[in-house]
Each structure stands twice: as structure tokens, then as C-alpha cells.
Tab-separated table of C-alpha atoms in Angstrom:
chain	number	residue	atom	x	y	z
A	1	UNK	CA	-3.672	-54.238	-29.414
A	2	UNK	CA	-1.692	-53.824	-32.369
A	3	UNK	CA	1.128	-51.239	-33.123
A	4	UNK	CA	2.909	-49.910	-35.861
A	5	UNK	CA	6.489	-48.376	-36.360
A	6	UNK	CA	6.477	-45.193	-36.183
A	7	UNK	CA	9.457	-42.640	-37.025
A	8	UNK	CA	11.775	-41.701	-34.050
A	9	UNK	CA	11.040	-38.284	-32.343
A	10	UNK	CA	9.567	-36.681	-29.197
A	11	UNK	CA	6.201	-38.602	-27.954
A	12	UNK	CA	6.698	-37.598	-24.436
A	13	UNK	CA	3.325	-35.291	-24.426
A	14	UNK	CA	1.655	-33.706	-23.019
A	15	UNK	CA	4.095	-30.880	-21.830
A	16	UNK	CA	3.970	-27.863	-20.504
A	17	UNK	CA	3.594	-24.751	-22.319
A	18	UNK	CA	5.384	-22.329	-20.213
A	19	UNK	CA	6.602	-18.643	-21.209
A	20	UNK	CA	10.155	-17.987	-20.016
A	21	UNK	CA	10.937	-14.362	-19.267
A	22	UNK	CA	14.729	-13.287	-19.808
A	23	UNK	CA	16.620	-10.390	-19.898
A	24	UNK	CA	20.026	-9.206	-21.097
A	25	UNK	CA	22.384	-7.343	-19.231
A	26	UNK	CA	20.986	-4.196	-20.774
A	27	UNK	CA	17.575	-4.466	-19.575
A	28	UNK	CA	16.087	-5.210	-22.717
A	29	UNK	CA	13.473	-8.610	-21.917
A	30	UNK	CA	11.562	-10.572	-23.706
A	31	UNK	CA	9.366	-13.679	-23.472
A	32	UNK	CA	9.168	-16.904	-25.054
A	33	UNK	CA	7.116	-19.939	-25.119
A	34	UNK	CA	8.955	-23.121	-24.953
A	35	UNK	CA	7.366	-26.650	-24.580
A	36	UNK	CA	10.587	-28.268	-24.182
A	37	UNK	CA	10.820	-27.583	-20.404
A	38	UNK	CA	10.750	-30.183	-17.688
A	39	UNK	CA	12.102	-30.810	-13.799
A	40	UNK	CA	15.103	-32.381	-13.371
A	41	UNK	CA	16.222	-32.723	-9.840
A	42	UNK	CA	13.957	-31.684	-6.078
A	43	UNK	CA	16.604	-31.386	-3.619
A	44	UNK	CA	18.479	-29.046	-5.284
A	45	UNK	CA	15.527	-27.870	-6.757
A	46	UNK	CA	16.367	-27.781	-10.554
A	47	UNK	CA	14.629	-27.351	-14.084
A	48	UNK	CA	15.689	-27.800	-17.580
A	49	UNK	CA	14.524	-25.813	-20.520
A	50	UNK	CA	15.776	-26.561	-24.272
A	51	UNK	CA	16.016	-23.487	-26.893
A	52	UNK	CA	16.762	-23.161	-30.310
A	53	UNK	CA	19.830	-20.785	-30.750
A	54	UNK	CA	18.415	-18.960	-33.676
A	55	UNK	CA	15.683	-17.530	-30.891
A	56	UNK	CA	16.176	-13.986	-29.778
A	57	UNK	CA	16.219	-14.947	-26.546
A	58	UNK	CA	18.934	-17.663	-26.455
A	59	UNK	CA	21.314	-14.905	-26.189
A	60	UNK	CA	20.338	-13.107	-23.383
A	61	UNK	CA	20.091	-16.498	-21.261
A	62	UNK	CA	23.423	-17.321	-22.454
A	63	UNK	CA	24.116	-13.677	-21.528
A	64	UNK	CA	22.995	-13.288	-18.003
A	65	UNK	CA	22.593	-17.056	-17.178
A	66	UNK	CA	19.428	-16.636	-16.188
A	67	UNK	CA	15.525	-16.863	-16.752
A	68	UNK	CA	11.852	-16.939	-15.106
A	69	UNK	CA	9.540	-19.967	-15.884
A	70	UNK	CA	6.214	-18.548	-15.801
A	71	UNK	CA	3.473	-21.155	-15.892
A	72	UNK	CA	0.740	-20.563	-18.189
A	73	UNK	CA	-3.115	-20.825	-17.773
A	74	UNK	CA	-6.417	-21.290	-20.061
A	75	UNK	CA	-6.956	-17.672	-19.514
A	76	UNK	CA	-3.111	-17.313	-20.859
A	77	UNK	CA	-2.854	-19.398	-23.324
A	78	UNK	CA	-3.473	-16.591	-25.856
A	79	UNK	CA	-0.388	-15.155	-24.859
A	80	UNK	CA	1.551	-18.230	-24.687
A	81	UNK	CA	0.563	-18.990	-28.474
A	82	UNK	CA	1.833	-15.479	-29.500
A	83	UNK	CA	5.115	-15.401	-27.690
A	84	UNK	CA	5.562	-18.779	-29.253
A	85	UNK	CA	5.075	-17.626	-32.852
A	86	UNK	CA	6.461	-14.099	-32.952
A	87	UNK	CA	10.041	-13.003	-32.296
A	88	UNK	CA	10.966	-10.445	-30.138
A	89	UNK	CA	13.307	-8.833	-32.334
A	90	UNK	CA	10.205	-7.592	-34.169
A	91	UNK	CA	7.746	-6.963	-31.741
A	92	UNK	CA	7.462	-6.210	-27.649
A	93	UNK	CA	5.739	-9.192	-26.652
A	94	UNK	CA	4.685	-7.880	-23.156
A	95	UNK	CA	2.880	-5.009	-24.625
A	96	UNK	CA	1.335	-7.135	-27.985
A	97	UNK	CA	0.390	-9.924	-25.313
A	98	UNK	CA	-1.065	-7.263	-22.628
A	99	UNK	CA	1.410	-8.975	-20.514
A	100	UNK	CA	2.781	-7.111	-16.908
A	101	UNK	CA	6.531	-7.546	-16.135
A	102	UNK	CA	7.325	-7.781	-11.947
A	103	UNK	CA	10.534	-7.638	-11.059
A	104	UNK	CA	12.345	-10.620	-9.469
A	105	UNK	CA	14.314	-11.321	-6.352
A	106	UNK	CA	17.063	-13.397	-7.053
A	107	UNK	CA	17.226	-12.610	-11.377
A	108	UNK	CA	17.865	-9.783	-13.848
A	109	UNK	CA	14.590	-11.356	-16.207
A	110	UNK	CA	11.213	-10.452	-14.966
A	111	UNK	CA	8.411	-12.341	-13.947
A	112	UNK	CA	4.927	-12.318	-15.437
A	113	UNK	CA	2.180	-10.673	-13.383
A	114	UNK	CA	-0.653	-12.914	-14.797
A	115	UNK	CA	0.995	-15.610	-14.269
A	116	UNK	CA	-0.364	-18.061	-10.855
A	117	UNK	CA	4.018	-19.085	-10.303
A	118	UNK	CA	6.933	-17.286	-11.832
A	119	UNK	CA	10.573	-19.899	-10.577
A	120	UNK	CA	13.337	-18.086	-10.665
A	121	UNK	CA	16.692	-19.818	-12.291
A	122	UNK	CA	20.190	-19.350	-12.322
A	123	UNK	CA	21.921	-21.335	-14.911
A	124	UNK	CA	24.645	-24.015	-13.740
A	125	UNK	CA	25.439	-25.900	-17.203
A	126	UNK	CA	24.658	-25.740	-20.612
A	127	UNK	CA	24.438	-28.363	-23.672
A	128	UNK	CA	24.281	-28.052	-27.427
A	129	UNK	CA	22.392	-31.008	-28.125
A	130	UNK	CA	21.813	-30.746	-31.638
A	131	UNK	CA	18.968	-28.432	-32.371
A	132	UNK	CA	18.458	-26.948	-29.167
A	133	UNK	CA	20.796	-26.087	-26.384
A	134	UNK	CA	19.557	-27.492	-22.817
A	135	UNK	CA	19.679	-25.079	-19.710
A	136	UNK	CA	20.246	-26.857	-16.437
A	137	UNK	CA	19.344	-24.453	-14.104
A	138	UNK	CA	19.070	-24.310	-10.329
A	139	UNK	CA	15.457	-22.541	-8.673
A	140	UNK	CA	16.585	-19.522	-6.936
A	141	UNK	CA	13.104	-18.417	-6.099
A	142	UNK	CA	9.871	-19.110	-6.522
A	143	UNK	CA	6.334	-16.477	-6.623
A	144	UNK	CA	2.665	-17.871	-6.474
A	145	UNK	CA	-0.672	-16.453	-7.018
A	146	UNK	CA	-1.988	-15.866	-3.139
A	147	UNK	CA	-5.836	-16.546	-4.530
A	148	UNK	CA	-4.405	-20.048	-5.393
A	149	UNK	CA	-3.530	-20.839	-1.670
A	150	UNK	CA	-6.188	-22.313	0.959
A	151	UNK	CA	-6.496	-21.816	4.461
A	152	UNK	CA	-3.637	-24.594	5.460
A	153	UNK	CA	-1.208	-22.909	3.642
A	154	UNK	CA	-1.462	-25.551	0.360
A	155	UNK	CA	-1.589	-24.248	-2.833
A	156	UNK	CA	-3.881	-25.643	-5.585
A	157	UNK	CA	-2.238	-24.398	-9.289
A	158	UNK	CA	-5.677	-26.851	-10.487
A	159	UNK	CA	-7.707	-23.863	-9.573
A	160	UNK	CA	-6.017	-21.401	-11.955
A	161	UNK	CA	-6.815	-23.855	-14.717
A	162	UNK	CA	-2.774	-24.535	-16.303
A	163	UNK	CA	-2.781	-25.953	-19.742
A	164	UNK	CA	-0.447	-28.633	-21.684
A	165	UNK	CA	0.500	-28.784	-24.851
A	166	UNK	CA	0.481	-32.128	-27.344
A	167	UNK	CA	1.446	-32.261	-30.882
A	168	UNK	CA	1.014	-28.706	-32.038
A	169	UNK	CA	-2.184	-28.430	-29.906
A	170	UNK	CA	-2.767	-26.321	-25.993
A	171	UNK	CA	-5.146	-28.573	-23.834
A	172	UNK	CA	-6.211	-27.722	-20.509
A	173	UNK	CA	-6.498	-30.131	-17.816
A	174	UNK	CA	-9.269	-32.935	-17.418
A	175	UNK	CA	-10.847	-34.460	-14.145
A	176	UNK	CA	-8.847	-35.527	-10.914
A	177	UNK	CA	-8.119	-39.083	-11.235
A	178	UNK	CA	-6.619	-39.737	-7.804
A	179	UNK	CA	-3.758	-38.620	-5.737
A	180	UNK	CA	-0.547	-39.812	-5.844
A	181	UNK	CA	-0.276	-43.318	-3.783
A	182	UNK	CA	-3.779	-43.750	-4.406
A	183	UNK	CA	-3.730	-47.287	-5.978
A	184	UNK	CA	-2.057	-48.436	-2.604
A	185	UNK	CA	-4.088	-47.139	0.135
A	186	UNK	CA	-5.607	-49.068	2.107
A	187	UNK	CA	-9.549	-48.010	2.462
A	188	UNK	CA	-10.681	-46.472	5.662
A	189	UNK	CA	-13.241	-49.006	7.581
């Protein structure tokens, strides 16, 4: 198989496409979509998100230290394109978007009703990293969608159809392939 050079960037895909709720410490909220989002660490559980400072709401995370990850569906991904591609210094995205703000436990920023899991995180560092600054943050709390949970108390996010996001382009998610460890199980006989 042959390869060519090909100019350094990001070719980690597909991501996420989640919308981040925020708020600033005069109640004013607002969402946006990042891609640039990621986990980072399970025991503490901790995330990372990466926004440009130029976005209205870079300022009210650096404000309050704090935001909502709200993971984002086929039936979302509407919304998750628009609060991508308009700022919230011009418009209310939760009322353009037909988008339901629920208050949180643990954070000032709402979650987002539609939404099948809203985490809940409390900053803990910070780095400029060139274009965007990177949020460390630490998951305070976590909501999920109860028509997403089975009988055994698992819950299947596959079922509310989530959706990725690759080179300028939302995907949702293809067949099961196997479970994790698969490969190395030994077959039942």
C-alpha cells in the first residue's frame, strides 16, 4: 500500500461532536459545538475540551470554570451544526435550536434536555496552546437519558443513535464490530 506526505495537522477523526453548555456568573448561557473534545483520565474521571478564545463562550468558562458536555445524537445533529456556526453574541442558541436548558447539580452552566448524557465539569487547569486554549476539567456529575438504560442497570448511548464528526462532515455510527477483548476470547465449547 503506498502513501504519500501529507501536510501536518489533526487526522485523529472521527471525533465527537458534542455541544458544551456554559454560563457566566450572570446567568447569561450559551452553547457551543466543539469537536476538539476528548477523555483524558478515568479515575479521576476527567475530560478535555479545546476552544478558540475569540468564541463567546471562552469567557464565561474562563469565568466560572466550568461547563456541561452534552453528547449529541442523529436526531441532534441539527442543533449541533447551528451552535457550531452561529455565535451567541448574535443569537440565543437554545431558543434558534429549540433546545431545553435543565439545571445542573454540581455547575452554574445548564444541561441540555434532549440530550441522552449531560457531564458536569469543573475546571482544574488551563493551556493556551496556540489557537485554542485546552480545559482540563474534572467530571463533577454526570445525567443520562433513563429510556437508554436496560433492565440490569447498563446503559446503551448506541440506542440513542450519537454521531461523530470527520473532516468537516457529522456521521452517525455504523454496525457493532465486537466488544472490547473480543479478539482474545476464547470461544465457548
Amino acid at each position: 500500500m503506498a502513501k504519500i506526505s501529507f501536510k501536518p495537522g489533526n487526522m485523529l477523526y472521527p471525533l465527537p461532536a458534542v455541544m458544551v453548555s456554559v454560563a457566566d456568573n450572570s446567568g447569561n448561557t450559551n452553547i457551543i459545538t466543539v469537536a476538539w473534545a476528548g477523555t483524558v483520565c478515568t479515575n479521576p474521571p476527567m475530560v478535555s475540551i479545546s476552544v478558540r478564545p475569540s468564541r463567546y463562550s471562552y469567557h464565561m468558562i474562563k469565568e466560572t470554570g466550568e461547563f456541561v458536555i452534552n453528547l449529541t445524537t442523529r436526531a441532534l445533529t441539527s442543533a449541533a451544526d447551528y451552535c457550531g456556526v452561529r455565535s451567541g453574541r448574535d443569537v440565543d442558541k437554545w431558543k434558534e435550536s429549540n433546545l431545553t436548558p435543565v439545571p445542573s447539580d454540581c455547575v452554574k452552566a445548564p444541561g441540555i434536555a434532549e440530550s441522552p448524557v449531560n457531564i458536569e465539569c469543573r475546571v482544574v487547569r488551563t493551556e493556551l496552546l496556540g489557537s485554542h486554549e485546552m480545559f482540563l476539567a474534572k467530571v463533577v456529575a454526570v445525567h443520562v437519558d433513563e429510556q437508554y438504560m436496560d433492565a440490569k442497570g447498563g446503559f446503551h448511548l448506541e440506542d440513542a443513535a450519537p454521531i461523530v464528526y470527520s473532516h468537516g462532515v457529522y456521521y452517525d455510527l455504523g454496525s457493532h464490530l465486537g466488544k472490547f477483548g473480543f479478539s482474545v476470547r476464547r470461544s465457548k465449547k
